[in-house]
């Protein structure tokens, strides 16, 4: 998606060996860039993976769509009894606090 000549990405996905790494962008919640993000990721990268890492270094806040997507990723990559953990790295304290409020923190590894 472009905006005034600047590319704006909601997230970048990289596969390194048997690891899936998703880097959430600064503009994740801007201009509906996040719509169906987890569905797109699981369709393009169905797995299995030994680990799934969501890098939140550039994300300072998140909408309910973000948290719903995290749960979609958790359910998809933990299916079949493989229990591949979704690890959240570099998460801002507000995102971790929201996971607590929503009672979702127990589903993720916080690193």
JSON list of C-alpha atoms in Angstrom, two decimals:
[
{"chain": "A", "resi": 1, "resn": "UNK", "atom": "CA", "xyz": [0.00, 0.00, 0.00]},
{"chain": "A", "resi": 2, "resn": "UNK", "atom": "CA", "xyz": [1.35, 3.44, -0.77]},
{"chain": "A", "resi": 3, "resn": "UNK", "atom": "CA", "xyz": [0.68, 6.77, 0.84]},
{"chain": "A", "resi": 4, "resn": "UNK", "atom": "CA", "xyz": [2.11, 9.90, -0.72]},
{"chain": "A", "resi": 5, "resn": "UNK", "atom": "CA", "xyz": [4.90, 7.90, -2.31]},
{"chain": "A", "resi": 6, "resn": "UNK", "atom": "CA", "xyz": [5.86, 6.16, 0.92]},
{"chain": "A", "resi": 7, "resn": "UNK", "atom": "CA", "xyz": [5.31, 2.44, 1.33]},
{"chain": "A", "resi": 8, "resn": "UNK", "atom": "CA", "xyz": [3.37, 1.62, 4.48]},
{"chain": "A", "resi": 9, "resn": "UNK", "atom": "CA", "xyz": [3.40, -1.94, 5.65]},
{"chain": "A", "resi": 10, "resn": "UNK", "atom": "CA", "xyz": [1.36, -3.44, 8.42]},
{"chain": "A", "resi": 11, "resn": "UNK", "atom": "CA", "xyz": [3.82, -6.30, 8.91]},
{"chain": "A", "resi": 12, "resn": "UNK", "atom": "CA", "xyz": [6.70, -8.18, 7.32]},
{"chain": "A", "resi": 13, "resn": "UNK", "atom": "CA", "xyz": [6.94, -11.97, 7.37]},
{"chain": "A", "resi": 14, "resn": "UNK", "atom": "CA", "xyz": [10.19, -13.93, 7.20]},
{"chain": "A", "resi": 15, "resn": "UNK", "atom": "CA", "xyz": [10.78, -17.66, 7.38]},
{"chain": "A", "resi": 16, "resn": "UNK", "atom": "CA", "xyz": [14.18, -18.61, 8.76]},
{"chain": "A", "resi": 17, "resn": "UNK", "atom": "CA", "xyz": [14.61, -22.37, 8.72]},
{"chain": "A", "resi": 18, "resn": "UNK", "atom": "CA", "xyz": [11.75, -23.76, 10.81]},
{"chain": "A", "resi": 19, "resn": "UNK", "atom": "CA", "xyz": [10.92, -20.39, 12.44]},
{"chain": "A", "resi": 20, "resn": "UNK", "atom": "CA", "xyz": [8.25, -17.94, 11.32]},
{"chain": "A", "resi": 21, "resn": "UNK", "atom": "CA", "xyz": [9.01, -14.32, 12.21]},
{"chain": "A", "resi": 22, "resn": "UNK", "atom": "CA", "xyz": [6.42, -11.57, 11.87]},
{"chain": "A", "resi": 23, "resn": "UNK", "atom": "CA", "xyz": [7.57, -7.99, 12.39]},
{"chain": "A", "resi": 24, "resn": "UNK", "atom": "CA", "xyz": [4.61, -5.75, 13.11]},
{"chain": "A", "resi": 25, "resn": "UNK", "atom": "CA", "xyz": [5.03, -2.33, 11.54]},
{"chain": "A", "resi": 26, "resn": "UNK", "atom": "CA", "xyz": [4.60, 1.12, 13.03]},
{"chain": "A", "resi": 27, "resn": "UNK", "atom": "CA", "xyz": [1.58, 1.71, 10.75]},
{"chain": "A", "resi": 28, "resn": "UNK", "atom": "CA", "xyz": [-0.21, -1.50, 11.75]},
{"chain": "A", "resi": 29, "resn": "UNK", "atom": "CA", "xyz": [-3.33, 0.28, 13.00]},
{"chain": "A", "resi": 30, "resn": "UNK", "atom": "CA", "xyz": [-3.31, 3.02, 10.36]},
{"chain": "A", "resi": 31, "resn": "UNK", "atom": "CA", "xyz": [-5.64, 3.01, 7.37]},
{"chain": "A", "resi": 32, "resn": "UNK", "atom": "CA", "xyz": [-6.91, -0.55, 7.99]},
{"chain": "A", "resi": 33, "resn": "UNK", "atom": "CA", "xyz": [-3.57, -2.10, 7.10]},
{"chain": "A", "resi": 34, "resn": "UNK", "atom": "CA", "xyz": [-4.16, -4.83, 9.67]},
{"chain": "A", "resi": 35, "resn": "UNK", "atom": "CA", "xyz": [-7.39, -6.21, 8.25]},
{"chain": "A", "resi": 36, "resn": "UNK", "atom": "CA", "xyz": [-7.25, -10.03, 8.12]},
{"chain": "A", "resi": 37, "resn": "UNK", "atom": "CA", "xyz": [-3.53, -10.02, 8.89]},
{"chain": "A", "resi": 38, "resn": "UNK", "atom": "CA", "xyz": [-3.47, -13.38, 10.66]},
{"chain": "A", "resi": 39, "resn": "UNK", "atom": "CA", "xyz": [-5.56, -15.09, 7.98]},
{"chain": "A", "resi": 40, "resn": "UNK", "atom": "CA", "xyz": [-3.15, -13.86, 5.30]},
{"chain": "A", "resi": 41, "resn": "UNK", "atom": "CA", "xyz": [-0.14, -15.08, 7.27]},
{"chain": "A", "resi": 42, "resn": "UNK", "atom": "CA", "xyz": [-1.54, -18.55, 7.97]},
{"chain": "A", "resi": 43, "resn": "UNK", "atom": "CA", "xyz": [-2.65, -18.94, 4.35]},
{"chain": "A", "resi": 44, "resn": "UNK", "atom": "CA", "xyz": [0.78, -18.06, 2.97]},
{"chain": "A", "resi": 45, "resn": "UNK", "atom": "CA", "xyz": [2.75, -19.83, 5.72]},
{"chain": "A", "resi": 46, "resn": "UNK", "atom": "CA", "xyz": [0.67, -22.76, 7.00]},
{"chain": "A", "resi": 47, "resn": "UNK", "atom": "CA", "xyz": [3.58, -24.43, 8.78]},
{"chain": "A", "resi": 48, "resn": "UNK", "atom": "CA", "xyz": [4.40, -26.46, 10.66]},
{"chain": "A", "resi": 49, "resn": "UNK", "atom": "CA", "xyz": [7.01, -24.33, 12.42]},
{"chain": "A", "resi": 50, "resn": "UNK", "atom": "CA", "xyz": [9.08, -25.04, 15.49]},
{"chain": "A", "resi": 51, "resn": "UNK", "atom": "CA", "xyz": [8.53, -21.46, 16.63]},
{"chain": "A", "resi": 52, "resn": "UNK", "atom": "CA", "xyz": [6.50, -18.42, 15.71]},
{"chain": "A", "resi": 53, "resn": "UNK", "atom": "CA", "xyz": [7.84, -15.02, 16.80]},
{"chain": "A", "resi": 54, "resn": "UNK", "atom": "CA", "xyz": [5.91, -11.78, 16.62]},
{"chain": "A", "resi": 55, "resn": "UNK", "atom": "CA", "xyz": [8.32, -8.84, 16.86]},
{"chain": "A", "resi": 56, "resn": "UNK", "atom": "CA", "xyz": [6.50, -5.84, 18.31]},
{"chain": "A", "resi": 57, "resn": "UNK", "atom": "CA", "xyz": [9.45, -3.43, 18.52]},
{"chain": "A", "resi": 58, "resn": "UNK", "atom": "CA", "xyz": [7.74, -0.95, 16.16]},
{"chain": "A", "resi": 59, "resn": "UNK", "atom": "CA", "xyz": [4.22, -1.35, 17.60]},
{"chain": "A", "resi": 60, "resn": "UNK", "atom": "CA", "xyz": [3.34, 1.00, 20.44]},
{"chain": "A", "resi": 61, "resn": "UNK", "atom": "CA", "xyz": [-0.39, 0.31, 20.54]},
{"chain": "A", "resi": 62, "resn": "UNK", "atom": "CA", "xyz": [-2.78, -2.20, 19.06]},
{"chain": "A", "resi": 63, "resn": "UNK", "atom": "CA", "xyz": [-6.46, -2.50, 18.23]},
{"chain": "A", "resi": 64, "resn": "UNK", "atom": "CA", "xyz": [-8.81, -5.34, 19.04]},
{"chain": "A", "resi": 65, "resn": "UNK", "atom": "CA", "xyz": [-8.14, -6.68, 15.53]},
{"chain": "A", "resi": 66, "resn": "UNK", "atom": "CA", "xyz": [-4.51, -7.14, 16.51]},
{"chain": "A", "resi": 67, "resn": "UNK", "atom": "CA", "xyz": [-5.40, -9.21, 19.58]},
{"chain": "A", "resi": 68, "resn": "UNK", "atom": "CA", "xyz": [-7.93, -11.27, 17.61]},
{"chain": "A", "resi": 69, "resn": "UNK", "atom": "CA", "xyz": [-5.20, -11.94, 15.05]},
{"chain": "A", "resi": 70, "resn": "UNK", "atom": "CA", "xyz": [-2.80, -13.06, 17.77]},
{"chain": "A", "resi": 71, "resn": "UNK", "atom": "CA", "xyz": [-5.38, -15.60, 18.92]},
{"chain": "A", "resi": 72, "resn": "UNK", "atom": "CA", "xyz": [-5.88, -16.78, 15.33]},
{"chain": "A", "resi": 73, "resn": "UNK", "atom": "CA", "xyz": [-2.13, -17.34, 15.04]},
{"chain": "A", "resi": 74, "resn": "UNK", "atom": "CA", "xyz": [-2.07, -19.18, 18.37]},
{"chain": "A", "resi": 75, "resn": "UNK", "atom": "CA", "xyz": [-4.93, -21.49, 17.37]},
{"chain": "A", "resi": 76, "resn": "UNK", "atom": "CA", "xyz": [-3.53, -22.17, 13.89]},
{"chain": "A", "resi": 77, "resn": "UNK", "atom": "CA", "xyz": [0.02, -22.96, 14.90]},
{"chain": "A", "resi": 78, "resn": "UNK", "atom": "CA", "xyz": [-0.97, -24.97, 17.99]},
{"chain": "A", "resi": 79, "resn": "UNK", "atom": "CA", "xyz": [-3.37, -27.22, 16.07]},
{"chain": "A", "resi": 80, "resn": "UNK", "atom": "CA", "xyz": [-2.76, -30.90, 15.80]},
{"chain": "A", "resi": 81, "resn": "UNK", "atom": "CA", "xyz": [-1.26, -31.09, 19.25]},
{"chain": "A", "resi": 82, "resn": "UNK", "atom": "CA", "xyz": [2.06, -29.59, 18.17]},
{"chain": "A", "resi": 83, "resn": "UNK", "atom": "CA", "xyz": [1.59, -26.67, 20.58]},
{"chain": "A", "resi": 84, "resn": "UNK", "atom": "CA", "xyz": [3.95, -24.39, 18.69]},
{"chain": "A", "resi": 85, "resn": "UNK", "atom": "CA", "xyz": [4.22, -21.41, 20.99]},
{"chain": "A", "resi": 86, "resn": "UNK", "atom": "CA", "xyz": [3.69, -17.94, 19.64]},
{"chain": "A", "resi": 87, "resn": "UNK", "atom": "CA", "xyz": [6.36, -15.76, 21.22]},
{"chain": "A", "resi": 88, "resn": "UNK", "atom": "CA", "xyz": [5.88, -12.01, 21.50]},
{"chain": "A", "resi": 89, "resn": "UNK", "atom": "CA", "xyz": [9.20, -10.18, 21.46]},
{"chain": "A", "resi": 90, "resn": "UNK", "atom": "CA", "xyz": [9.90, -6.52, 22.19]},
{"chain": "A", "resi": 91, "resn": "UNK", "atom": "CA", "xyz": [6.30, -5.94, 23.30]},
{"chain": "A", "resi": 92, "resn": "UNK", "atom": "CA", "xyz": [5.53, -2.50, 24.69]},
{"chain": "A", "resi": 93, "resn": "UNK", "atom": "CA", "xyz": [4.24, -2.57, 28.28]},
{"chain": "A", "resi": 94, "resn": "UNK", "atom": "CA", "xyz": [0.82, -1.32, 27.11]},
{"chain": "A", "resi": 95, "resn": "UNK", "atom": "CA", "xyz": [0.41, -4.35, 24.84]},
{"chain": "A", "resi": 96, "resn": "UNK", "atom": "CA", "xyz": [1.37, -6.70, 27.67]},
{"chain": "A", "resi": 97, "resn": "UNK", "atom": "CA", "xyz": [-1.05, -4.90, 30.00]},
{"chain": "A", "resi": 98, "resn": "UNK", "atom": "CA", "xyz": [-3.85, -5.29, 27.45]},
{"chain": "A", "resi": 99, "resn": "UNK", "atom": "CA", "xyz": [-3.10, -9.01, 27.16]},
{"chain": "A", "resi": 100, "resn": "UNK", "atom": "CA", "xyz": [-3.56, -9.21, 30.94]},
{"chain": "A", "resi": 101, "resn": "UNK", "atom": "CA", "xyz": [-6.85, -7.29, 30.86]},
{"chain": "A", "resi": 102, "resn": "UNK", "atom": "CA", "xyz": [-8.15, -9.49, 28.04]},
{"chain": "A", "resi": 103, "resn": "UNK", "atom": "CA", "xyz": [-6.93, -12.61, 29.87]},
{"chain": "A", "resi": 104, "resn": "UNK", "atom": "CA", "xyz": [-4.91, -13.66, 26.82]},
{"chain": "A", "resi": 105, "resn": "UNK", "atom": "CA", "xyz": [-1.39, -13.46, 28.21]},
{"chain": "A", "resi": 106, "resn": "UNK", "atom": "CA", "xyz": [-1.34, -17.15, 29.19]},
{"chain": "A", "resi": 107, "resn": "UNK", "atom": "CA", "xyz": [-1.54, -18.17, 25.51]},
{"chain": "A", "resi": 108, "resn": "UNK", "atom": "CA", "xyz": [1.79, -16.53, 24.59]},
{"chain": "A", "resi": 109, "resn": "UNK", "atom": "CA", "xyz": [5.40, -16.54, 25.58]},
{"chain": "A", "resi": 110, "resn": "UNK", "atom": "CA", "xyz": [6.56, -12.98, 26.35]},
{"chain": "A", "resi": 111, "resn": "UNK", "atom": "CA", "xyz": [10.25, -12.46, 25.61]}
]
